[in-house]
Short mmCIF file of C-alpha atoms in Angstrom, two decimals:
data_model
loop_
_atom_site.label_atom_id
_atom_site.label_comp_id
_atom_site.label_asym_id
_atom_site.label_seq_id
_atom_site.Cartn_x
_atom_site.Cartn_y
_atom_site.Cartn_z
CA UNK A 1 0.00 0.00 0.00
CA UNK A 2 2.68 2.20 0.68
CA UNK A 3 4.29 1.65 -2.49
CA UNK A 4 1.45 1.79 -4.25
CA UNK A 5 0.23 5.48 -2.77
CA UNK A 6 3.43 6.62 -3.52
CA UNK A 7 3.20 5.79 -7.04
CA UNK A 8 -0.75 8.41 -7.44
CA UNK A 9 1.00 10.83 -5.10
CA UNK A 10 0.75 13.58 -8.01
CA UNK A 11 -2.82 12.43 -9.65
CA UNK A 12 -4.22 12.64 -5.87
CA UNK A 13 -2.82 16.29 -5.74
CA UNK A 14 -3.90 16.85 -8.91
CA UNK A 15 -7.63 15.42 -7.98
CA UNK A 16 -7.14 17.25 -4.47
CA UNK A 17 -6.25 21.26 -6.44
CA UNK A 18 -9.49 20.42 -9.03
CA UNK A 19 -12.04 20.01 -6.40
CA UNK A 20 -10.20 22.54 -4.21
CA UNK A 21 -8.63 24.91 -6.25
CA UNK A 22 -6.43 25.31 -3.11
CA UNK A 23 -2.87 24.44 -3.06
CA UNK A 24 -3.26 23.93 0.77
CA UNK A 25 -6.26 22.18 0.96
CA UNK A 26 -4.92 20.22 -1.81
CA UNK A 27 -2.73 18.89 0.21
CA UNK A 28 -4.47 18.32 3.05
CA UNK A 29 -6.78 16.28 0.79
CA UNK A 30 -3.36 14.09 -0.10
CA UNK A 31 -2.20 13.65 3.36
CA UNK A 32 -5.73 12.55 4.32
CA UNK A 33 -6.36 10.24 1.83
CA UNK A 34 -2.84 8.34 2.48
CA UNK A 35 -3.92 8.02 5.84
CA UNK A 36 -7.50 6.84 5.49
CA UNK A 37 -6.00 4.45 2.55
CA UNK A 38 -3.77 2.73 4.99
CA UNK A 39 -6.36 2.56 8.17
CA UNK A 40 -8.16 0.89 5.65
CA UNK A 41 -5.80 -0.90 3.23
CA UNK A 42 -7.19 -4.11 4.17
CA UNK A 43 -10.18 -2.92 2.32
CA UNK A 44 -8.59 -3.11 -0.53
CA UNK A 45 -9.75 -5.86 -2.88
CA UNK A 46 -6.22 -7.19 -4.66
CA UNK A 47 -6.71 -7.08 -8.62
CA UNK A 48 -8.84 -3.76 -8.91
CA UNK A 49 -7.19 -0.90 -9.52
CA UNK A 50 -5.56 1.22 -7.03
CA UNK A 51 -5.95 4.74 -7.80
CA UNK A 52 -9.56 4.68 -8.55
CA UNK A 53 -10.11 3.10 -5.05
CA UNK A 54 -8.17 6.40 -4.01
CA UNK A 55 -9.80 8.95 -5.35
CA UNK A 56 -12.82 7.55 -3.94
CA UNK A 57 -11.71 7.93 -0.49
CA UNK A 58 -10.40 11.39 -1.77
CA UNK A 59 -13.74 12.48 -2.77
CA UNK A 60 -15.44 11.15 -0.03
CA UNK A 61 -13.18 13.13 2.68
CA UNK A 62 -13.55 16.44 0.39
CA UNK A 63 -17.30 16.02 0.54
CA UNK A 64 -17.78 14.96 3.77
CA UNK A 65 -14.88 16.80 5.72
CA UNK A 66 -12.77 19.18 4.16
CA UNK A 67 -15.84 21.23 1.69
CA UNK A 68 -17.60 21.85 4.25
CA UNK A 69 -14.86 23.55 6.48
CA UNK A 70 -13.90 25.14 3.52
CA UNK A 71 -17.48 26.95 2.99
CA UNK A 72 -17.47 27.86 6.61
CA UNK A 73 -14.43 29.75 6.34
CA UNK A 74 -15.91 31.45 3.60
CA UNK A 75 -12.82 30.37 1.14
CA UNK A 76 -13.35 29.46 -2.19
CA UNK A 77 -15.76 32.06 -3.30
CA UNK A 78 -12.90 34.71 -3.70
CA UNK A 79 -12.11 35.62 -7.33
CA UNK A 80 -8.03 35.13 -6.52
CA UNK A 81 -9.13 31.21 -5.87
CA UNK A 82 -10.74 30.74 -9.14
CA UNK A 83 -8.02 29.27 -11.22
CA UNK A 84 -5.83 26.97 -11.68
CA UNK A 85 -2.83 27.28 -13.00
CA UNK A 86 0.53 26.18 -14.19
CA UNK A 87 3.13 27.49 -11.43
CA UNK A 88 6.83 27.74 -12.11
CA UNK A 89 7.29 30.39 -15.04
CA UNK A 90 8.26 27.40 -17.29
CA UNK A 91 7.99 29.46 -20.44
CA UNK A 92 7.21 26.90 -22.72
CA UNK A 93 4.50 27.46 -25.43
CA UNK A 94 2.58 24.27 -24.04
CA UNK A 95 2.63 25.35 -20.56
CA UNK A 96 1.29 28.95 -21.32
CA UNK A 97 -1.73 27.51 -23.01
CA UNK A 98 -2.01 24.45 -20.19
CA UNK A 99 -2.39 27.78 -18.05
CA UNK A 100 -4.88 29.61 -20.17
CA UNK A 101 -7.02 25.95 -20.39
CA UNK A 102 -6.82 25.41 -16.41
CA UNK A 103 -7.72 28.84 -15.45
CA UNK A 104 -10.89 28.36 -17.88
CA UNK A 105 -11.51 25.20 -16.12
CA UNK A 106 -11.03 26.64 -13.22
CA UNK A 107 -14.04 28.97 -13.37
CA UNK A 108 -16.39 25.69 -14.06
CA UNK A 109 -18.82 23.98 -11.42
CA UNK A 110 -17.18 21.73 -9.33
CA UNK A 111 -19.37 18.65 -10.90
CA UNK A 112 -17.75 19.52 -14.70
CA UNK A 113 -14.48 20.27 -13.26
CA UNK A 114 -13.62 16.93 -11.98
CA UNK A 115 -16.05 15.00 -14.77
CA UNK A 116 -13.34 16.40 -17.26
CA UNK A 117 -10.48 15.85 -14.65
CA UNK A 118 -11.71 11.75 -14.62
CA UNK A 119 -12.41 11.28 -18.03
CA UNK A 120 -9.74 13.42 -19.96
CA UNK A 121 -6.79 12.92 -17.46
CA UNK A 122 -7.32 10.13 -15.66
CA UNK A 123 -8.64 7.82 -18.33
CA UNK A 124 -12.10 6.87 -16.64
CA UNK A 125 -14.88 5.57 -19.38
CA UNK A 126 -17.77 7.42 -19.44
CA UNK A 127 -19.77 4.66 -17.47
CA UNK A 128 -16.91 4.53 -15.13
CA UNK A 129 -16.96 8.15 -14.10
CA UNK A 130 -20.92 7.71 -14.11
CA UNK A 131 -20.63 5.00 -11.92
CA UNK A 132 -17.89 7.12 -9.51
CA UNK A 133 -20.01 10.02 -9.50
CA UNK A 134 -22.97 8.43 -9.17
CA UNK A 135 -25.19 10.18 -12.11
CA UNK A 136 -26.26 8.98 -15.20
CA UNK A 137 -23.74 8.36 -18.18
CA UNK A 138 -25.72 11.38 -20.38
CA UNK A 139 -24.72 14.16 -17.87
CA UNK A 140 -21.46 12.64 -18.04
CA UNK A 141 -21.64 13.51 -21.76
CA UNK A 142 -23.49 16.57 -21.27
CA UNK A 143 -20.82 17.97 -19.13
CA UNK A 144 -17.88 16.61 -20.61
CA UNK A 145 -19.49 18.96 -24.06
CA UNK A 146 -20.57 21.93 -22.07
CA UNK A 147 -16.70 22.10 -21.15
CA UNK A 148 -15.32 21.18 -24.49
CA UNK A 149 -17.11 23.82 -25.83
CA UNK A 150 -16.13 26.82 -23.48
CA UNK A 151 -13.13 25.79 -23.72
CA UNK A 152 -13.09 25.30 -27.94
CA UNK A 153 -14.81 29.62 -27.81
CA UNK A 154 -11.34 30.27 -25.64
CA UNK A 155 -9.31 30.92 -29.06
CA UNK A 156 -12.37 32.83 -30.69
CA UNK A 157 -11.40 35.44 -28.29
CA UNK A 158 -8.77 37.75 -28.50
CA UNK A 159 -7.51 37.51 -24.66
CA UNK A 160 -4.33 34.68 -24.31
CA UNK A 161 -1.55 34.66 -24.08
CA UNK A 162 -0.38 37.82 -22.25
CA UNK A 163 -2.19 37.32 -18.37
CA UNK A 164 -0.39 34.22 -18.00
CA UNK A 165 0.78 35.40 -14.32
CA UNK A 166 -2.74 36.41 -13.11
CA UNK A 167 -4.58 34.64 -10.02
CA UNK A 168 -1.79 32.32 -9.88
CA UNK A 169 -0.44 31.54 -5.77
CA UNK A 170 -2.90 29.56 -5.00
CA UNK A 171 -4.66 27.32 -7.46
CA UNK B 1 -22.57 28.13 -11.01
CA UNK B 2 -21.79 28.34 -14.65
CA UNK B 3 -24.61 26.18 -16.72
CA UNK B 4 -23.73 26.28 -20.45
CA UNK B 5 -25.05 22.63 -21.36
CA UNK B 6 -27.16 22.26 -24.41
CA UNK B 7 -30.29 19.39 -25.07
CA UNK B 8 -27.88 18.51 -27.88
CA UNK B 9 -24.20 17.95 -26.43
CA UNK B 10 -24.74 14.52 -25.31
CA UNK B 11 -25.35 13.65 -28.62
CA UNK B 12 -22.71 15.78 -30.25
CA UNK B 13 -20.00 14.48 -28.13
CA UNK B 14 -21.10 11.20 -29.61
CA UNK B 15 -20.96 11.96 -32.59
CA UNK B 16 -17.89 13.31 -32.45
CA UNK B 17 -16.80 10.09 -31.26
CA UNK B 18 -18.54 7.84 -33.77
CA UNK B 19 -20.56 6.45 -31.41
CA UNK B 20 -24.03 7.65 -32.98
CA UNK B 21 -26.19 5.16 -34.15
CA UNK B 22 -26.39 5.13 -37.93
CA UNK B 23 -30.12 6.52 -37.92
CA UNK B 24 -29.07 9.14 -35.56
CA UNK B 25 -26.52 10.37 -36.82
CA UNK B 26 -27.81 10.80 -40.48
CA UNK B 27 -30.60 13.05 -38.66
CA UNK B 28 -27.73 14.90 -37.16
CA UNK B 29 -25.80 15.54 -39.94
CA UNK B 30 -29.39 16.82 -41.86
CA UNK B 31 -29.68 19.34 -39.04
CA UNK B 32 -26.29 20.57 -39.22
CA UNK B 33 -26.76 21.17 -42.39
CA UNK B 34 -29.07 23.85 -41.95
CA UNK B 35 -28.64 25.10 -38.24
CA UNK B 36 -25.50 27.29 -37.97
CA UNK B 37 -25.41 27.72 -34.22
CA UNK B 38 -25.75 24.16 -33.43
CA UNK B 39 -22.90 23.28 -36.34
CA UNK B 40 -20.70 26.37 -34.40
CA UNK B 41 -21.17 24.33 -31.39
CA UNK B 42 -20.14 21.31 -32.51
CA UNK B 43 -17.02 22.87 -34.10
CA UNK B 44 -16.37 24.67 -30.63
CA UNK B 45 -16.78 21.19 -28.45
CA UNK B 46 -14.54 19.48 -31.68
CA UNK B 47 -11.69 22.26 -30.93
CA UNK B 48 -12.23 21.90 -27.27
CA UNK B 49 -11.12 18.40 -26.97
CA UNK B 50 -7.42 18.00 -27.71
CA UNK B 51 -6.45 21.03 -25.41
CA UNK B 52 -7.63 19.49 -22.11
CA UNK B 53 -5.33 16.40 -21.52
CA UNK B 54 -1.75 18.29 -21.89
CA UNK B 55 -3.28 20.88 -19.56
CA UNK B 56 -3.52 18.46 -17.06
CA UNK B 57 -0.66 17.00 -18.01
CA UNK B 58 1.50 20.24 -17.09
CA UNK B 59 -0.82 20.64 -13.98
CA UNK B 60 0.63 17.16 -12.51
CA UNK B 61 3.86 17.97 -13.80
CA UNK B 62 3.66 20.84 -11.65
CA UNK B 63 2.93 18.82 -8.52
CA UNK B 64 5.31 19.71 -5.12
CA UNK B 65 6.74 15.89 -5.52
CA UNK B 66 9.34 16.43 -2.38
CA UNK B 67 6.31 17.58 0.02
CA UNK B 68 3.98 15.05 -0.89
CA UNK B 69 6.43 12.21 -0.13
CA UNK B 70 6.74 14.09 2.87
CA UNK B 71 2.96 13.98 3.36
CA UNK B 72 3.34 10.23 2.74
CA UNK B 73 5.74 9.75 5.35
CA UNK B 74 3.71 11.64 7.95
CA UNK B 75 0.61 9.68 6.98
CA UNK B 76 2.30 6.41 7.42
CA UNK B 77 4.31 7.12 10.86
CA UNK B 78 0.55 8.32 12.11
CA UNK B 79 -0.70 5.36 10.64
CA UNK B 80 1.97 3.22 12.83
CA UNK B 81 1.52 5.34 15.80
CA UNK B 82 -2.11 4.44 15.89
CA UNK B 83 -1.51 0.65 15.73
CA UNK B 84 0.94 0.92 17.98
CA UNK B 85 -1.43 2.42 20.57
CA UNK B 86 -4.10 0.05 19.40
CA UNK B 87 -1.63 -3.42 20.40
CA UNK B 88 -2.82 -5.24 23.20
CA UNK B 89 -0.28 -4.56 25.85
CA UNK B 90 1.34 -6.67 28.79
CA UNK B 91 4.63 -5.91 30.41
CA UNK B 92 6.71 -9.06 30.56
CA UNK B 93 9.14 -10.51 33.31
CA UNK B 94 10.60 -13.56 32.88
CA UNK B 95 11.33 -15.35 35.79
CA UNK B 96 12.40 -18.70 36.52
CA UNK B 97 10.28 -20.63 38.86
CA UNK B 98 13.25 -22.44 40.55
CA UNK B 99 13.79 -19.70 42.56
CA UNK B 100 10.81 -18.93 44.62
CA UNK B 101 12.13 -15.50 46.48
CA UNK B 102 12.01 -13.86 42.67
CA UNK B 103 8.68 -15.85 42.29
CA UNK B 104 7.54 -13.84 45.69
CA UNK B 105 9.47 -10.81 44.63
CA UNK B 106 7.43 -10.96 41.33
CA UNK B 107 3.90 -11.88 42.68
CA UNK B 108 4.24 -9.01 45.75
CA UNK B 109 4.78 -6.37 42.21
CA UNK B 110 2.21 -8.02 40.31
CA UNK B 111 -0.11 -7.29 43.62
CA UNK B 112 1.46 -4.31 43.55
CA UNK B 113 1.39 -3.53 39.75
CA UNK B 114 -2.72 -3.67 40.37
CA UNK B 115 -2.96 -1.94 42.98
CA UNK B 116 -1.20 1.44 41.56
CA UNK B 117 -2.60 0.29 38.39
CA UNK B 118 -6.22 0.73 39.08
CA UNK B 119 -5.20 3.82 41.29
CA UNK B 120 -3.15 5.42 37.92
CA UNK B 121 -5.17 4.23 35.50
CA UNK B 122 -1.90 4.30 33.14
CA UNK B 123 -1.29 1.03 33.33
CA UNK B 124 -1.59 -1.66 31.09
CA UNK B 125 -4.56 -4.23 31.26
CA UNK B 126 -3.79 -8.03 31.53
CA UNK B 127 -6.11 -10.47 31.40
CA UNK B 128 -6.22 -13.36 33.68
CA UNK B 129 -6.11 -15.74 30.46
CA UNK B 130 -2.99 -14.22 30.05
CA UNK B 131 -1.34 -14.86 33.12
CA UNK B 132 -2.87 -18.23 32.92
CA UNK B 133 -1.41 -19.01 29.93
CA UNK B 134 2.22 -18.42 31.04
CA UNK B 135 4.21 -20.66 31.47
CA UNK B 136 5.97 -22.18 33.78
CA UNK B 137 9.23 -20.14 33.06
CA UNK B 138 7.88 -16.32 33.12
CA UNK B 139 5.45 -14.51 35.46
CA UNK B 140 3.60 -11.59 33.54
CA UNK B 141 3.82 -8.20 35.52
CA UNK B 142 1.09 -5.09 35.05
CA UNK B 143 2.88 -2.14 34.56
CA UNK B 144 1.77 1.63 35.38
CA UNK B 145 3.72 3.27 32.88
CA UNK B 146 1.60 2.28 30.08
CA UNK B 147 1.25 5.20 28.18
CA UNK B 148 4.61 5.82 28.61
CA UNK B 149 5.78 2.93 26.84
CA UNK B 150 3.70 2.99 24.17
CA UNK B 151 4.66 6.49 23.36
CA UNK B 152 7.92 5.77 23.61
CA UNK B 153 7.41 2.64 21.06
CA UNK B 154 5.92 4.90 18.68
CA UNK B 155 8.36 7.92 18.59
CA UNK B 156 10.84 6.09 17.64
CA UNK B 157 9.32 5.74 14.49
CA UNK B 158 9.56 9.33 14.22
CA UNK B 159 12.38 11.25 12.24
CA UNK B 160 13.39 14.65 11.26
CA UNK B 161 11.87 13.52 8.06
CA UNK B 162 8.57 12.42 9.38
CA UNK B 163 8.49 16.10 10.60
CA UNK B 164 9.61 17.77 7.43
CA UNK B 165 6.84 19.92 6.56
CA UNK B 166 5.19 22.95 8.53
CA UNK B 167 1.95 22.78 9.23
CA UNK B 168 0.00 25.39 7.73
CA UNK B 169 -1.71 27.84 10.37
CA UNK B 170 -4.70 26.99 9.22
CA UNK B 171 -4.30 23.19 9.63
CA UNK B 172 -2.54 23.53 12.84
CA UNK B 173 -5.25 25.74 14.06
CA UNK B 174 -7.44 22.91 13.32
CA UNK B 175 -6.03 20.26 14.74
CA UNK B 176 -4.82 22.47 17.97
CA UNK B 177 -8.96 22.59 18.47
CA UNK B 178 -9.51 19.16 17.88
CA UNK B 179 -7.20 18.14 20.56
CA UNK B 180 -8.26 20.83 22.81
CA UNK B 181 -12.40 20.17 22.58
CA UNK B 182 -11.15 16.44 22.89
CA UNK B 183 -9.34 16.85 26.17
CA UNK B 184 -10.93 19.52 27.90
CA UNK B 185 -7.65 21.78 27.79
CA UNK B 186 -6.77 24.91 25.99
CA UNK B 187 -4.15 23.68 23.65
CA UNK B 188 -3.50 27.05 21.42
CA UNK B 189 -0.69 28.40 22.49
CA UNK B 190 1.04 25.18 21.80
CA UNK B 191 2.97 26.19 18.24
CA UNK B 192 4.68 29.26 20.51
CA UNK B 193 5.32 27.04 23.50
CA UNK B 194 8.84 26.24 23.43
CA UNK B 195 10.43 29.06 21.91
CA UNK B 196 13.45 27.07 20.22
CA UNK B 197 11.51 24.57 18.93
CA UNK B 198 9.62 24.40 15.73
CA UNK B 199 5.90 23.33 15.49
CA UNK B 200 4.83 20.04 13.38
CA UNK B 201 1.54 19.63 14.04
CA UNK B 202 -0.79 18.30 16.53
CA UNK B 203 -2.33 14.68 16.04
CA UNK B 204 -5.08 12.96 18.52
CA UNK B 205 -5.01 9.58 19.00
CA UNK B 206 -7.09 7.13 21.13
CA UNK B 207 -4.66 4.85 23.57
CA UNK B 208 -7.38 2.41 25.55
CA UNK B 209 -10.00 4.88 25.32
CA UNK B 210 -8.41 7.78 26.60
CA UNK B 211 -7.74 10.70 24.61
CA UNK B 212 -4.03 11.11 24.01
CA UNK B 213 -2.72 14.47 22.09
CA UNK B 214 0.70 14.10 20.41
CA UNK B 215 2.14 18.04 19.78
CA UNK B 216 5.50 17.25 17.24
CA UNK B 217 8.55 19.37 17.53
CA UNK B 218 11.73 19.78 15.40
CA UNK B 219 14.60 20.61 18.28
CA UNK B 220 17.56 22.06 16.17
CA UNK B 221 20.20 20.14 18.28
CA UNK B 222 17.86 17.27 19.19
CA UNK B 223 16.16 16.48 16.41
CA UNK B 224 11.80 15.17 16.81
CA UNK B 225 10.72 15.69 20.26
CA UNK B 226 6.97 15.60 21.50
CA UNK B 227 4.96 16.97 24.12
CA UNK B 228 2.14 14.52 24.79
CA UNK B 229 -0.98 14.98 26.92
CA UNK B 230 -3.57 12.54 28.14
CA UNK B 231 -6.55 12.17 30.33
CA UNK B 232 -6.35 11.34 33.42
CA UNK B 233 -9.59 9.83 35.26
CA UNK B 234 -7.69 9.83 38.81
CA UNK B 235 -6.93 13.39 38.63
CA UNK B 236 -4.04 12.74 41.14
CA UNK B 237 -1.01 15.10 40.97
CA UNK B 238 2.20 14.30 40.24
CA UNK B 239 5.48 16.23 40.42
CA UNK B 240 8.06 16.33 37.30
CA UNK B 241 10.01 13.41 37.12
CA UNK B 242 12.51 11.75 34.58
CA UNK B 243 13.10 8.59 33.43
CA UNK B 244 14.87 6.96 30.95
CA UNK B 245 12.90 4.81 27.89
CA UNK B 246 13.92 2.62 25.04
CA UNK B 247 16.63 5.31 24.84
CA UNK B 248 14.72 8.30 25.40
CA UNK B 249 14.78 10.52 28.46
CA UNK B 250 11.23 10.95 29.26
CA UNK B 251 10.00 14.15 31.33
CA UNK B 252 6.54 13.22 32.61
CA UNK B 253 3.86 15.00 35.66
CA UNK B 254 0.14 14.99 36.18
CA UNK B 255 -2.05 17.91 37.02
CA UNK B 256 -5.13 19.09 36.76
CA UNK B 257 -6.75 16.18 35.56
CA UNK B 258 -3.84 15.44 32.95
CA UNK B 259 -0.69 13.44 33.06
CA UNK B 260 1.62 15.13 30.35
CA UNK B 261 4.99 14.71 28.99
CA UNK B 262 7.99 15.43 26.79
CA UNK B 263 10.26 13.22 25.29
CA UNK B 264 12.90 13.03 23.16
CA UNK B 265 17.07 12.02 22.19
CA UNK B 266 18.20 14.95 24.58
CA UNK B 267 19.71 15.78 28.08
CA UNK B 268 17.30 15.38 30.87
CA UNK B 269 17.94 18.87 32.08
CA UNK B 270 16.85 20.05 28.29
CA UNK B 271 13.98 18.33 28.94
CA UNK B 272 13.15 19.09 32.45
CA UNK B 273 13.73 23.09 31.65
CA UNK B 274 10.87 22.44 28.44
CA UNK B 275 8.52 20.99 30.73
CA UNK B 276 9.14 24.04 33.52
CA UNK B 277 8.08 26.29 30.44
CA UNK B 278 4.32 24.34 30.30
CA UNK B 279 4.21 22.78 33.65
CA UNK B 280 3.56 25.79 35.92
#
């Protein structure tokens, strides 16, 4: 188990700054989920797959736990947190439009946000990510479009490549 | 928040993906045909695609590797802690039954051992199937220091590493009321306690159904120490004292309804001037 969390360390962060869109939080969602992973690592039934049995247990501690504590503190409605973004001034062509793409999907409902997180990134089918987020495979669809095509009007507009520094600390 | 689904896009995205039943699709394609905003659509959610992988791809990329193994390694040293304070626990000492004063000796501390057991409430439980199963070479002794010894089991799975990262004040704050709900004690000066000494976090654990609260330190010379309190049924008081354990100098005293202590790889007198700083 050990090895094995060490191995989706980055896709739980990754999960964990999607449903966040808090570097902190992020990582309290990682540190949480190793630990409820191995309290419960004898849950785990040998021959599925690992990280999908972890990001359940990361989803389940952001909705149950973490969310809620967030909403109380009255984060995450602040304009600053919406966005995600590529940190580290790489200035590489692919990472300034990787920026431009996240901080779109960064202004999305939390629902499409991680729908296009599982499907496009992780590699879930659309009946698995129904199945995960418990909704029918059409909204899966549905959402997985309304996102495409936001994100497909991006270039039809003349903003780009020039705020590539904005709102980014802590998404 | 932000709604821009259309009736259509399930169907467009499978299109898209050739997934449209023959009959369907041909009905699609007629509508296209004429209907410029839904073909825009479609030619939006078509561009749309390709773009989204890399940008997660440079998002994990981007991912603070060092601190989450760091994470990992705090997760999994809490993880052992808590099974460590969840072992069944029974002091051992083995003594031949050849030589009946040690047999006496043993007996009188195992009288003894319950006694100042049930009066401490630290100690560790025993079963008499326990006892009965030994055999004829050992006699199984209670022990009061309990706690103690399990904390002392567990630390030593602790390392500077372990206690790499910083909490954040928001965390810290967090878990600081946690503890402090759980054990009846204001615990929120605790970060600023021991001036030298930097703050790792504060974790609560369960040890035989008490509450036990673990506060981490990183001593510059000394390296992980912790200040640990836990409740105390008895309420009885008792003064500083030191002791050493599985090669840690242990600074331990009871008050107000608490038995507390501080342990660590450092000097007794380094230890006994921390706990002055928290014991008054």
């Amino acid at each position: 188990m050990k090895a094995g969390l060490a191995l989706h360390l980055e896709a739980l962060w990754r999960y964990g700054l999607v449903l966040s869109r808090n570097r902190d939080t992020a990582e309290d969602l990682v540190q949480a989920t190793c630990l409820r992973a191995l309290e419960r690592s004898h849950q785990f039934l040998p021959g599925t797959r690992l990280d999908r049995w972890l990001f359940a247990i990361e989803r389940s501690i952001w909705i149950n736990e973490l969310r809620a504590r967030r909403v109380r503190q009255g984060a995450g409605v602040v304009d600053a947190e919406i966005a995600l973004v590529v940190d580290g001034g790489h200035e590489i062509e692919t990472n300034i439009l990787a920026s431009q793409v996240l901080r779109e999907i960064g202004k999305l409902a939390e629902a499409q946000r991680e729908t296009v997180l599982l499907v496009y990134a992780e590699g879930f089918s659309y009946r698995e990510a129904a199945d995960f987020l418990g909704v029918p495979i059409g909204t899966i669809m549905s959402r997985l479009a309304a996102v495409r095509e936001k994100l497909g009007g991006m270039s039809e507009t003349p903003q780009g490549r020039v705020d590539r520094k904005q709102g980014g600390d802590d998404g | 928040m932000t709604d821009n689904s259309h009736p259509d896009d399930a169907r467009l995205i499978a299109h898209l993906e050739g997934r449209l039943p023959v009959e369907e699709r041909e009905a699609l394609i007629a509508r296209l045909s004429t209907d410029d905003s839904l073909r825009m659509r479609l030619d939006r959610i078509e561009r749309g695609g390709p773009i989204i992988a890399p940008a997660f791809e440079a998002l994990k990329a981007d991912a603070p590797r060092a601190r989450l193994e760091s994470l990992l390694s705090a997760a999994i040293a809490t993880d052992e802690t808590r099974r460590v304070l969840e072992r069944p626990r029974t002091r051992t000492l083995r003594m031949p039954r050849w030589q009946p004063g040690l047999v006496a000796a043993a007996t009188a501390l195992f009288l003894l051992g319950g006694v100042v057991g049930a009066a401490l409430s630290g100690w560790i439980g025993s079963d008499n199937s326990e006892m009965a199963d030994s055999q004829d070479s050992e006699m199984l002794v209670r022990a009061p220091e309990g706690w103690r010894q399990a904390v002392a089991e567990y630390w030593s799975l602790t390392t500077a590493d372990t206690l790499a990262l910083v909490p954040t004040p928001e965390r810290a704050a967090a878990e600081l009321r946690a503890a402090s709900a759980k054990l009846g004690v204001d615990l929120a000066g605790a970060p600023e306690a021991f001036p030298n000494l930097s703050f790792r976090g504060a974790q609560l654990f369960d040890f035989q159904g008490r509450p036990l609260v673990q506060i981490a330190y990183l001593d510059p010379v000394h390296g992980p120490i912790a200040y640990c309190v836990i409740a105390k049924p008895d309420k009885a008081d008792l003064p500083l004292t030191t002791e050493e354990m599985d090669g840690f100098t242990i600074v331990h005293w009871a008050s107000n309804g608490q038995a507390r202590l501080l342990i660590g790889r450092a000097p007794a007198e380094h230890l006994q001037a921390l706990a002055r700083k928290v014991a008054s």
